[in-house]
């Protein structure tokens, strides 16, 4: 079995394969990134436990800018950025201003990225002049966070009504009545819970 060096130990290919799957269904990149920690109000699931899984997530979102692989320091920054975006988004969803430390971190990572778009035969690709390509990729996420949390979509930012989730999303429905981060996850959970409740009522004394 192959091994991958990470965080001062050997990570087996099987450990990497057994890691929790990513949730990639959110329309906004920044909120897709915050979903690398799920069920925040319940039994938390960490989907970026190692630098290699950060590499995997960046690849899954077409954010690999060079051949460099993530380091432990990159992973620590990714976790800090993720939580800053989630706190800032949660505040805005509650019609409160985001905290200064969170906006400072998001702006710093966005500003340090040195990224720029290029047109290719297959579409648009991000490039960077930075000698820290993983941090630059995190900068693209931070730029998206600035756009969604500070732009026209700001008033449509919501937190999932599933108390075990609290994932962020942009409500693009005409009536602004969307309640769940994803119908495939929390929406289905709510439906199943309602069904169980009706069944319990019918079967009760």
PDB file of C-alpha atoms in Angstrom:
ATOM      1  CA  UNK A   1       0.000   0.000   0.000  1.00  0.00           C
ATOM      2  CA  UNK A   2       1.345   3.402  -0.964  1.00  0.00           C
ATOM      3  CA  UNK A   3       1.980   6.067   1.622  1.00  0.00           C
ATOM      4  CA  UNK A   4       2.044   9.864   1.550  1.00  0.00           C
ATOM      5  CA  UNK A   5       4.128  11.953   3.922  1.00  0.00           C
ATOM      6  CA  UNK A   6       1.964  14.449   5.796  1.00  0.00           C
ATOM      7  CA  UNK A   7       1.957  16.304   9.093  1.00  0.00           C
ATOM      8  CA  UNK A   8       5.036  14.489  10.343  1.00  0.00           C
ATOM      9  CA  UNK A   9       3.638  10.987   9.789  1.00  0.00           C
ATOM     10  CA  UNK A  10       2.790   8.607   7.003  1.00  0.00           C
ATOM     11  CA  UNK A  11      -0.729   8.808   5.633  1.00  0.00           C
ATOM     12  CA  UNK A  12      -1.734   5.585   3.931  1.00  0.00           C
ATOM     13  CA  UNK A  13      -3.586   5.619   0.639  1.00  0.00           C
ATOM     14  CA  UNK A  14      -6.366   3.724   2.421  1.00  0.00           C
ATOM     15  CA  UNK A  15      -6.683   6.455   5.071  1.00  0.00           C
ATOM     16  CA  UNK A  16      -6.981   9.010   2.322  1.00  0.00           C
ATOM     17  CA  UNK A  17      -9.603   6.948   0.522  1.00  0.00           C
ATOM     18  CA  UNK A  18     -11.566   6.484   3.763  1.00  0.00           C
ATOM     19  CA  UNK A  19     -11.703  10.229   4.511  1.00  0.00           C
ATOM     20  CA  UNK A  20     -15.198  11.788   4.499  1.00  0.00           C
ATOM     21  CA  UNK A  21     -16.389  12.767   1.040  1.00  0.00           C
ATOM     22  CA  UNK A  22     -16.535  16.420   0.113  1.00  0.00           C
ATOM     23  CA  UNK A  23     -19.805  18.290  -0.197  1.00  0.00           C
ATOM     24  CA  UNK A  24     -19.540  20.124  -3.507  1.00  0.00           C
ATOM     25  CA  UNK A  25     -23.188  21.024  -4.087  1.00  0.00           C
ATOM     26  CA  UNK A  26     -23.093  24.648  -2.900  1.00  0.00           C
ATOM     27  CA  UNK A  27     -23.288  27.181  -5.725  1.00  0.00           C
ATOM     28  CA  UNK A  28     -20.804  29.578  -4.100  1.00  0.00           C
ATOM     29  CA  UNK A  29     -17.149  28.620  -3.824  1.00  0.00           C
ATOM     30  CA  UNK A  30     -16.646  30.299  -0.440  1.00  0.00           C
ATOM     31  CA  UNK A  31     -19.584  28.446   1.100  1.00  0.00           C
ATOM     32  CA  UNK A  32     -18.558  25.195  -0.565  1.00  0.00           C
ATOM     33  CA  UNK A  33     -15.296  25.691   1.295  1.00  0.00           C
ATOM     34  CA  UNK A  34     -16.998  26.271   4.650  1.00  0.00           C
ATOM     35  CA  UNK A  35     -18.775  22.942   4.055  1.00  0.00           C
ATOM     36  CA  UNK A  36     -15.461  21.143   4.583  1.00  0.00           C
ATOM     37  CA  UNK A  37     -16.571  21.199   8.229  1.00  0.00           C
ATOM     38  CA  UNK A  38     -20.144  19.944   8.445  1.00  0.00           C
ATOM     39  CA  UNK A  39     -22.729  19.284  11.148  1.00  0.00           C
ATOM     40  CA  UNK A  40     -21.263  22.132  13.181  1.00  0.00           C
ATOM     41  CA  UNK A  41     -24.179  22.008  15.624  1.00  0.00           C
ATOM     42  CA  UNK A  42     -23.949  18.257  16.130  1.00  0.00           C
ATOM     43  CA  UNK A  43     -21.271  15.619  15.622  1.00  0.00           C
ATOM     44  CA  UNK A  44     -18.803  17.662  13.611  1.00  0.00           C
ATOM     45  CA  UNK A  45     -17.316  16.080  10.503  1.00  0.00           C
ATOM     46  CA  UNK A  46     -13.899  17.425   9.506  1.00  0.00           C
ATOM     47  CA  UNK A  47     -13.410  16.897   5.774  1.00  0.00           C
ATOM     48  CA  UNK A  48      -9.972  18.537   5.644  1.00  0.00           C
ATOM     49  CA  UNK A  49      -8.086  16.533   8.275  1.00  0.00           C
ATOM     50  CA  UNK A  50      -4.727  16.547   6.451  1.00  0.00           C
ATOM     51  CA  UNK A  51      -2.798  18.651   3.948  1.00  0.00           C
ATOM     52  CA  UNK A  52      -3.359  15.998   1.301  1.00  0.00           C
ATOM     53  CA  UNK A  53      -7.100  16.306   1.664  1.00  0.00           C
ATOM     54  CA  UNK A  54      -6.715  20.053   1.159  1.00  0.00           C
ATOM     55  CA  UNK A  55      -4.908  19.226  -2.093  1.00  0.00           C
ATOM     56  CA  UNK A  56      -7.791  16.946  -3.032  1.00  0.00           C
ATOM     57  CA  UNK A  57     -10.405  19.639  -2.326  1.00  0.00           C
ATOM     58  CA  UNK A  58      -8.521  22.229  -4.368  1.00  0.00           C
ATOM     59  CA  UNK A  59      -8.269  19.761  -7.237  1.00  0.00           C
ATOM     60  CA  UNK A  60     -11.976  18.940  -7.011  1.00  0.00           C
ATOM     61  CA  UNK A  61     -12.731  22.661  -7.369  1.00  0.00           C
ATOM     62  CA  UNK A  62     -10.238  23.292 -10.186  1.00  0.00           C
ATOM     63  CA  UNK A  63      -8.025  25.439  -7.973  1.00  0.00           C
ATOM     64  CA  UNK A  64      -4.650  23.751  -8.442  1.00  0.00           C
ATOM     65  CA  UNK A  65      -2.316  26.564  -9.475  1.00  0.00           C
ATOM     66  CA  UNK A  66       1.041  24.743  -9.583  1.00  0.00           C
ATOM     67  CA  UNK A  67       2.679  21.440  -8.749  1.00  0.00           C
ATOM     68  CA  UNK A  68       3.275  22.369  -5.102  1.00  0.00           C
ATOM     69  CA  UNK A  69       1.465  20.339  -2.446  1.00  0.00           C
ATOM     70  CA  UNK A  70      -0.138  21.714   0.696  1.00  0.00           C
ATOM     71  CA  UNK A  71       1.868  21.930   3.889  1.00  0.00           C
ATOM     72  CA  UNK A  72       0.788  21.762   7.508  1.00  0.00           C
ATOM     73  CA  UNK A  73       0.981  25.569   7.559  1.00  0.00           C
ATOM     74  CA  UNK A  74      -1.291  25.762   4.503  1.00  0.00           C
ATOM     75  CA  UNK A  75      -3.805  23.500   6.215  1.00  0.00           C
ATOM     76  CA  UNK A  76      -3.774  25.644   9.349  1.00  0.00           C
ATOM     77  CA  UNK A  77      -4.442  28.752   7.255  1.00  0.00           C
ATOM     78  CA  UNK A  78      -7.208  26.940   5.374  1.00  0.00           C
ATOM     79  CA  UNK A  79      -8.927  26.076   8.654  1.00  0.00           C
ATOM     80  CA  UNK A  80      -8.578  29.649   9.929  1.00  0.00           C
ATOM     81  CA  UNK A  81      -9.921  31.109   6.683  1.00  0.00           C
ATOM     82  CA  UNK A  82     -12.795  28.642   6.597  1.00  0.00           C
ATOM     83  CA  UNK A  83     -13.925  29.551  10.103  1.00  0.00           C
ATOM     84  CA  UNK A  84     -13.527  33.280   9.447  1.00  0.00           C
ATOM     85  CA  UNK A  85     -15.759  33.004   6.376  1.00  0.00           C
ATOM     86  CA  UNK A  86     -18.327  30.964   8.281  1.00  0.00           C
ATOM     87  CA  UNK A  87     -18.443  33.380  11.214  1.00  0.00           C
ATOM     88  CA  UNK A  88     -18.662  36.390   8.909  1.00  0.00           C
ATOM     89  CA  UNK A  89     -21.361  34.774   6.795  1.00  0.00           C
ATOM     90  CA  UNK A  90     -23.340  33.697   9.852  1.00  0.00           C
ATOM     91  CA  UNK A  91     -23.221  37.247  11.196  1.00  0.00           C
ATOM     92  CA  UNK A  92     -24.449  38.676   7.903  1.00  0.00           C
ATOM     93  CA  UNK A  93     -27.208  36.048   7.723  1.00  0.00           C
ATOM     94  CA  UNK A  94     -28.322  37.343  11.137  1.00  0.00           C
ATOM     95  CA  UNK A  95     -28.128  40.944   9.871  1.00  0.00           C
ATOM     96  CA  UNK A  96     -25.125  41.685  12.057  1.00  0.00           C
ATOM     97  CA  UNK A  97     -21.741  43.093  11.016  1.00  0.00           C
ATOM     98  CA  UNK A  98     -18.944  40.531  10.719  1.00  0.00           C
ATOM     99  CA  UNK A  99     -16.183  40.686  13.286  1.00  0.00           C
ATOM    100  CA  UNK A 100     -13.094  42.753  12.539  1.00  0.00           C
ATOM    101  CA  UNK A 101     -10.595  39.856  13.000  1.00  0.00           C
ATOM    102  CA  UNK A 102     -12.535  37.760  10.477  1.00  0.00           C
ATOM    103  CA  UNK A 103     -12.775  40.501   7.856  1.00  0.00           C
ATOM    104  CA  UNK A 104      -9.093  41.290   8.357  1.00  0.00           C
ATOM    105  CA  UNK A 105      -8.078  37.684   7.721  1.00  0.00           C
ATOM    106  CA  UNK A 106     -10.343  37.303   4.684  1.00  0.00           C
ATOM    107  CA  UNK A 107      -9.070  40.563   3.182  1.00  0.00           C
ATOM    108  CA  UNK A 108      -5.456  39.656   3.912  1.00  0.00           C
ATOM    109  CA  UNK A 109      -5.649  36.250   2.227  1.00  0.00           C
ATOM    110  CA  UNK A 110      -7.521  37.763  -0.730  1.00  0.00           C
ATOM    111  CA  UNK A 111      -4.998  40.565  -1.103  1.00  0.00           C
ATOM    112  CA  UNK A 112      -1.923  38.341  -0.865  1.00  0.00           C
ATOM    113  CA  UNK A 113      -3.054  35.875  -3.508  1.00  0.00           C
ATOM    114  CA  UNK A 114      -1.574  37.509  -6.591  1.00  0.00           C
ATOM    115  CA  UNK A 115      -4.076  35.611  -8.729  1.00  0.00           C
ATOM    116  CA  UNK A 116      -5.357  36.595 -12.156  1.00  0.00           C
ATOM    117  CA  UNK A 117      -7.634  34.924 -14.719  1.00  0.00           C
ATOM    118  CA  UNK A 118      -6.488  33.689 -18.098  1.00  0.00           C
ATOM    119  CA  UNK A 119      -8.536  32.649 -21.100  1.00  0.00           C
ATOM    120  CA  UNK A 120      -7.691  29.154 -22.345  1.00  0.00           C
ATOM    121  CA  UNK A 121      -9.190  26.982 -25.117  1.00  0.00           C
ATOM    122  CA  UNK A 122     -11.134  25.146 -22.422  1.00  0.00           C
ATOM    123  CA  UNK A 123     -12.386  28.248 -20.616  1.00  0.00           C
ATOM    124  CA  UNK A 124     -11.057  30.426 -17.814  1.00  0.00           C
ATOM    125  CA  UNK A 125      -8.186  29.327 -15.587  1.00  0.00           C
ATOM    126  CA  UNK A 126      -6.695  31.018 -12.539  1.00  0.00           C
ATOM    127  CA  UNK A 127      -2.978  31.737 -12.439  1.00  0.00           C
ATOM    128  CA  UNK A 128      -0.777  33.318  -9.789  1.00  0.00           C
ATOM    129  CA  UNK A 129       2.508  35.150  -9.520  1.00  0.00           C
ATOM    130  CA  UNK A 130       2.867  34.008  -5.916  1.00  0.00           C
ATOM    131  CA  UNK A 131       5.585  31.579  -4.888  1.00  0.00           C
ATOM    132  CA  UNK A 132       3.035  30.078  -2.476  1.00  0.00           C
ATOM    133  CA  UNK A 133       0.463  28.577  -4.881  1.00  0.00           C
ATOM    134  CA  UNK A 134      -1.625  26.830  -2.216  1.00  0.00           C
ATOM    135  CA  UNK A 135      -2.029  30.076  -0.278  1.00  0.00           C
ATOM    136  CA  UNK A 136      -2.854  31.762  -3.589  1.00  0.00           C
ATOM    137  CA  UNK A 137      -5.580  29.193  -4.190  1.00  0.00           C
ATOM    138  CA  UNK A 138      -6.982  29.987  -0.753  1.00  0.00           C
ATOM    139  CA  UNK A 139      -6.901  33.601  -1.898  1.00  0.00           C
ATOM    140  CA  UNK A 140      -9.357  32.781  -4.692  1.00  0.00           C
ATOM    141  CA  UNK A 141     -11.727  31.439  -2.035  1.00  0.00           C
ATOM    142  CA  UNK A 142     -11.240  34.597   0.029  1.00  0.00           C
ATOM    143  CA  UNK A 143     -11.952  36.770  -3.026  1.00  0.00           C
ATOM    144  CA  UNK A 144     -15.197  34.883  -3.566  1.00  0.00           C
ATOM    145  CA  UNK A 145     -16.067  35.406   0.104  1.00  0.00           C
ATOM    146  CA  UNK A 146     -15.509  39.160  -0.283  1.00  0.00           C
ATOM    147  CA  UNK A 147     -17.733  39.139  -3.362  1.00  0.00           C
ATOM    148  CA  UNK A 148     -20.647  37.265  -1.811  1.00  0.00           C
ATOM    149  CA  UNK A 149     -20.470  38.811   1.652  1.00  0.00           C
ATOM    150  CA  UNK A 150     -19.859  42.336   0.443  1.00  0.00           C
ATOM    151  CA  UNK A 151     -21.695  42.473  -2.881  1.00  0.00           C
ATOM    152  CA  UNK A 152     -25.238  42.372  -4.219  1.00  0.00           C
ATOM    153  CA  UNK A 153     -25.876  38.884  -2.819  1.00  0.00           C
ATOM    154  CA  UNK A 154     -25.148  39.957   0.739  1.00  0.00           C
ATOM    155  CA  UNK A 155     -28.842  40.321   1.650  1.00  0.00           C
ATOM    156  CA  UNK A 156     -29.563  36.827   0.353  1.00  0.00           C
ATOM    157  CA  UNK A 157     -26.981  35.047   2.530  1.00  0.00           C
ATOM    158  CA  UNK A 158     -28.660  32.590   4.878  1.00  0.00           C
ATOM    159  CA  UNK A 159     -27.713  29.908   7.364  1.00  0.00           C
ATOM    160  CA  UNK A 160     -29.291  26.469   7.038  1.00  0.00           C
ATOM    161  CA  UNK A 161     -32.254  26.063   9.375  1.00  0.00           C
ATOM    162  CA  UNK A 162     -31.096  22.593  10.353  1.00  0.00           C
ATOM    163  CA  UNK A 163     -29.688  23.343  13.848  1.00  0.00           C
ATOM    164  CA  UNK A 164     -27.127  20.569  13.462  1.00  0.00           C
ATOM    165  CA  UNK A 165     -25.832  22.070  10.213  1.00  0.00           C
ATOM    166  CA  UNK A 166     -25.821  25.919  10.058  1.00  0.00           C
ATOM    167  CA  UNK A 167     -24.215  25.746   6.613  1.00  0.00           C
ATOM    168  CA  UNK A 168     -24.268  28.932   4.555  1.00  0.00           C
ATOM    169  CA  UNK A 169     -25.929  29.503   1.193  1.00  0.00           C
ATOM    170  CA  UNK A 170     -27.287  32.238  -1.067  1.00  0.00           C
ATOM    171  CA  UNK A 171     -31.065  32.158  -1.347  1.00  0.00           C
ATOM    172  CA  UNK A 172     -31.777  32.827  -5.017  1.00  0.00           C
ATOM    173  CA  UNK A 173     -35.448  31.839  -4.810  1.00  0.00           C
ATOM    174  CA  UNK A 174     -37.891  34.527  -5.944  1.00  0.00           C
ATOM    175  CA  UNK A 175     -39.736  34.502  -2.621  1.00  0.00           C
ATOM    176  CA  UNK A 176     -36.507  34.173  -0.619  1.00  0.00           C
ATOM    177  CA  UNK A 177     -38.073  31.193   1.095  1.00  0.00           C
ATOM    178  CA  UNK A 178     -35.265  28.643   0.845  1.00  0.00           C
ATOM    179  CA  UNK A 179     -34.571  27.048   4.216  1.00  0.00           C
ATOM    180  CA  UNK A 180     -31.840  24.463   3.668  1.00  0.00           C
ATOM    181  CA  UNK A 181     -28.252  24.589   2.477  1.00  0.00           C
ATOM    182  CA  UNK A 182     -29.071  21.599   0.270  1.00  0.00           C
ATOM    183  CA  UNK A 183     -32.261  19.673  -0.430  1.00  0.00           C
ATOM    184  CA  UNK A 184     -30.143  16.562  -0.974  1.00  0.00           C
ATOM    185  CA  UNK A 185     -28.817  16.755   2.583  1.00  0.00           C
ATOM    186  CA  UNK A 186     -30.644  18.883   5.105  1.00  0.00           C
ATOM    187  CA  UNK A 187     -33.857  19.092   3.103  1.00  0.00           C
ATOM    188  CA  UNK A 188     -34.093  15.317   2.974  1.00  0.00           C
ATOM    189  CA  UNK A 189     -33.186  15.086   6.656  1.00  0.00           C
ATOM    190  CA  UNK A 190     -36.090  17.383   7.488  1.00  0.00           C
ATOM    191  CA  UNK A 191     -38.491  15.359   5.332  1.00  0.00           C
ATOM    192  CA  UNK A 192     -37.426  12.126   7.007  1.00  0.00           C
ATOM    193  CA  UNK A 193     -37.786  13.698  10.454  1.00  0.00           C
ATOM    194  CA  UNK A 194     -41.329  14.868   9.621  1.00  0.00           C
ATOM    195  CA  UNK A 195     -42.203  11.419   8.306  1.00  0.00           C
ATOM    196  CA  UNK A 196     -40.880   9.760  11.464  1.00  0.00           C
ATOM    197  CA  UNK A 197     -42.868  12.244  13.568  1.00  0.00           C
ATOM    198  CA  UNK A 198     -46.095  11.423  11.735  1.00  0.00           C
ATOM    199  CA  UNK A 199     -45.389   7.705  12.061  1.00  0.00           C
ATOM    200  CA  UNK A 200     -44.739   8.037  15.795  1.00  0.00           C
ATOM    201  CA  UNK A 201     -48.006   9.933  16.201  1.00  0.00           C
ATOM    202  CA  UNK A 202     -49.985   7.260  14.373  1.00  0.00           C
ATOM    203  CA  UNK A 203     -48.355   4.470  16.352  1.00  0.00           C
ATOM    204  CA  UNK A 204     -48.650   6.182  19.731  1.00  0.00           C
ATOM    205  CA  UNK A 205     -51.228   5.426  22.416  1.00  0.00           C
TER     206      UNK A 205
END
